[in-house]
Structures are given as C-alpha cells and as structure tokens.
Amino acid sequence: MSSSLFNFTLLCAMTGLAMVGCANTPMSSSSNEHRVIVHAVSAQGVGRAIGSIQFKDSPAGLVINTDLSELPSGPHGFHIHEKGSCDPAEKDGKMGAAIAAGGHFNPTQAPHHGTPLQGHLGDLPVLNVDAQGQAKTSLIAPRLKLADIHGLAVMVHAGGDNYADQPKPLGGGGERIACGLIQ
C-alpha cells in the first residue's frame, strides 16, 4: 500500500472514531437543548398532551420556546418545580393537580417568590396565551441553564403571576393546569 493511501485510510479511521466518540460526549450539540411534552393536569391525573416546550442554553440564559394549545387565554404563572412529577397528590386533605411536583425550584432558598431576575430560580416570565388558547412564544430565564432543571417539572398555572407573595402567595397563579417532565 502506498504511503499516501495508508495515510488517507488512517485519517478516515481516526475521523470515524473521533466522530463516534464525540457523539457520546456530554458537550454534543444536542446536549444544550431539550424538548418536553406538556400535558393537561387535574386532580384526577395527567391528561392529554397539549404541546411542547423547548429549552435551550444560550449566553443570555435558558431560552424557552413554547408551542402550547388548549389553554385558557390570558396571563399564566409559569415555573420550574422542584420534583420531576406531574402526578396529583394530596395537599391540605384534598387531591390537587400535579402537587407531586412540589414547590417552585428554589435551591438557593430565596425567602420570597419573585421575578426571573430575583426570587426562586424556578420563577419564569409570565406565559401569555392568546384568544385561541395558544402560547407560541420565546422567553428567557437568565439565571438558569438546562443542566439546572434536568429531572424537574415545568408548570403552567391557572392564573397570572404578579411576582409577589401579596395579596396571594406565589404570585396568585393558583391551580396547576399543565405540566411537563424535563428528563
């Protein structure tokens, strides 16, 4: 075999090995984005899929692209919750939708609910739903990365979010109406 043919063959083999190795490394291009299926939730359990949310790392923070439908129009509380479950659970003696997801993601133990710039790390920008019940928008959570939320849940609440604990706790979002697992 000629020297140039041998070098070409060796280069091809090494390139192939490198590509296989790169496909399995955590820093592959797909590791910085993740798509989550979102389901309607109720006290009876997890219901039908109503769309998806794509999370993607960026220099500005976590970019959140929503493609949701069949939601009530208007503003909705939108949060990352501390546990990876959308199941109903009992709270205060009553079954509630997606209660198994726990509270807002708050690993720094921030004392109060707040905006995406301060407060719980799981506090996301308000999700606005149009008159047709769709939320197709891009939002940014500047303090989060995809690695921070792996294994948790993303939640849509029935009401809006005023980013304060007054007059109602946790911004007044109320019941949980949609949930997705970030796996």
Coordinates of C-alpha atoms in Angstrom, one line a residue:
M1 CA 0.0 0.0 0.0
S2 CA 1.4 3.4 -0.9
S3 CA 2.2 5.8 1.9
S4 CA -0.4 8.4 0.8
L5 CA -3.2 5.7 0.6
F6 CA -2.1 4.4 4.0
N7 CA -2.3 8.0 5.5
F8 CA -5.7 8.6 3.9
T9 CA -7.0 5.3 5.3
L10 CA -5.6 6.0 8.7
L11 CA -7.1 9.6 8.6
C12 CA -10.5 8.2 7.7
A13 CA -10.4 5.6 10.5
M14 CA -9.4 8.2 13.1
T15 CA -12.0 10.6 11.9
G16 CA -14.7 7.9 12.2
L17 CA -13.5 7.0 15.7
A18 CA -13.5 10.7 16.7
M19 CA -17.0 11.2 15.4
V20 CA -18.3 8.2 17.3
G21 CA -16.6 9.5 20.4
C22 CA -18.0 13.0 20.0
A23 CA -21.5 11.7 19.6
N24 CA -21.4 10.3 23.1
T25 CA -19.8 13.2 24.9
P26 CA -22.0 15.5 27.1
M27 CA -21.0 18.5 25.1
S28 CA -22.6 17.3 21.9
S29 CA -24.8 19.9 20.1
S30 CA -28.0 18.2 21.3
S31 CA -26.9 18.4 25.0
N32 CA -27.7 22.1 25.2
E33 CA -31.3 21.8 24.2
H34 CA -34.2 19.6 25.2
R35 CA -37.9 19.2 24.1
V36 CA -40.5 18.5 26.8
I37 CA -44.1 17.3 26.1
V38 CA -46.6 19.2 28.2
H39 CA -49.9 17.6 29.4
A40 CA -53.1 19.0 30.8
V41 CA -53.3 18.0 34.5
S42 CA -56.1 17.7 37.0
A43 CA -56.7 16.3 40.5
Q44 CA -57.7 13.0 38.6
G45 CA -54.3 12.7 36.9
V46 CA -52.2 13.6 33.9
G47 CA -54.3 14.1 30.8
R48 CA -53.8 14.6 27.0
A49 CA -50.7 16.3 25.5
I50 CA -51.3 20.0 24.7
G51 CA -48.0 20.8 23.1
S52 CA -44.3 21.1 23.8
I53 CA -41.7 23.4 25.3
Q54 CA -38.1 23.5 24.0
F55 CA -35.4 24.5 26.4
K56 CA -32.0 25.7 25.0
D57 CA -28.9 27.1 26.6
S58 CA -27.7 30.5 25.4
P59 CA -25.2 33.1 26.6
A60 CA -28.2 35.1 27.8
G61 CA -29.6 32.2 29.9
L62 CA -32.1 29.5 29.3
V63 CA -34.2 30.1 26.2
I64 CA -37.7 28.7 26.5
N65 CA -39.8 28.2 23.3
T66 CA -43.4 27.3 23.9
D67 CA -45.8 25.6 21.5
L68 CA -48.9 25.0 23.6
S69 CA -52.6 25.0 22.8
E70 CA -55.9 24.4 24.6
L71 CA -55.1 26.7 27.4
P72 CA -57.4 29.5 28.8
S73 CA -56.5 32.9 27.3
G74 CA -54.6 35.4 29.3
P75 CA -51.6 35.5 31.5
H76 CA -50.5 32.4 33.4
G77 CA -47.9 31.7 36.1
F78 CA -45.1 29.7 34.6
H79 CA -42.5 28.0 36.8
I80 CA -40.0 25.2 37.1
H81 CA -41.0 23.0 40.0
E82 CA -38.6 21.1 42.3
K83 CA -39.6 17.5 41.6
G84 CA -39.9 15.5 38.3
S85 CA -43.6 14.5 38.6
C86 CA -46.9 15.7 37.2
D87 CA -49.0 13.4 39.3
P88 CA -51.8 14.5 41.5
A89 CA -51.2 14.4 45.3
E90 CA -52.9 15.3 48.5
K91 CA -52.4 18.7 50.0
D92 CA -54.3 20.1 53.0
G93 CA -56.5 16.9 52.9
K94 CA -57.6 17.4 49.3
M95 CA -56.3 16.0 46.0
G96 CA -54.7 18.6 43.7
A97 CA -53.4 18.6 40.1
A98 CA -49.6 18.0 39.8
I99 CA -49.0 18.5 43.5
A100 CA -46.3 15.8 43.4
A101 CA -44.1 18.3 41.5
G102 CA -43.6 20.1 44.8
G103 CA -43.0 23.8 45.1
H104 CA -41.0 26.2 42.9
F105 CA -37.4 25.2 42.2
N106 CA -35.5 27.1 44.9
P107 CA -32.1 25.6 45.5
T108 CA -30.7 28.9 46.9
Q109 CA -33.5 29.1 49.5
A110 CA -34.6 32.6 48.3
P111 CA -37.0 33.8 51.0
H112 CA -39.7 35.1 48.6
H113 CA -41.2 34.4 45.2
G114 CA -40.0 36.9 42.6
T115 CA -39.2 37.8 39.0
P116 CA -36.9 35.8 36.8
L117 CA -34.1 38.1 37.9
Q118 CA -34.6 37.6 41.6
G119 CA -36.6 35.2 43.8
H120 CA -36.8 31.5 43.3
L121 CA -34.7 30.1 40.4
G122 CA -37.8 28.4 39.1
D123 CA -39.7 31.7 38.7
L124 CA -40.1 32.1 34.9
P125 CA -41.6 35.0 32.9
V126 CA -45.4 35.1 32.7
L127 CA -46.8 32.9 29.9
N128 CA -49.3 34.8 27.8
V129 CA -51.9 32.8 26.0
D130 CA -53.8 34.3 23.0
A131 CA -57.6 34.3 22.4
Q132 CA -57.3 31.0 20.6
G133 CA -55.8 29.3 23.6
Q134 CA -52.3 29.1 22.1
A135 CA -48.9 30.1 23.6
K136 CA -46.3 30.2 20.9
T137 CA -43.6 32.4 22.3
S138 CA -39.9 32.7 23.3
L139 CA -38.9 33.6 26.9
I140 CA -35.6 33.8 28.7
A141 CA -34.7 32.6 32.2
P142 CA -31.4 34.5 32.7
R143 CA -30.3 32.7 35.8
L144 CA -30.9 29.1 34.6
K145 CA -29.1 26.5 32.4
L146 CA -30.5 23.3 31.0
A147 CA -28.3 21.3 33.4
D148 CA -30.0 23.1 36.4
I149 CA -33.5 21.8 35.5
H150 CA -32.8 18.3 34.4
G151 CA -35.2 15.9 36.2
L152 CA -37.6 18.6 37.3
A153 CA -41.1 19.7 36.1
V154 CA -42.3 22.8 34.1
M155 CA -45.7 24.1 35.2
V156 CA -48.4 26.3 33.9
H157 CA -50.8 27.7 36.5
A158 CA -54.5 28.8 36.0
G159 CA -53.9 32.4 36.9
G160 CA -51.4 35.1 36.2
D161 CA -48.3 35.9 38.3
N162 CA -47.7 39.3 39.9
Y163 CA -44.2 38.1 41.1
A164 CA -45.1 38.9 44.7
D165 CA -46.4 36.9 47.7
Q166 CA -49.1 39.6 48.2
P167 CA -52.1 39.6 48.0
K168 CA -51.9 35.9 47.3
P169 CA -49.0 33.5 47.8
L170 CA -46.6 32.7 45.0
G171 CA -47.9 35.4 42.7
G172 CA -51.5 34.3 42.7
G173 CA -51.1 31.7 40.0
G174 CA -53.4 29.3 41.7
E175 CA -54.2 25.8 40.4
R176 CA -51.8 23.9 38.2
I177 CA -53.3 23.2 34.8
A178 CA -50.4 21.9 32.6
C179 CA -47.2 20.1 33.4
G180 CA -44.2 18.6 31.6
L181 CA -41.3 16.4 32.8
I182 CA -37.8 17.7 32.0
Q183 CA -36.0 14.4 31.6

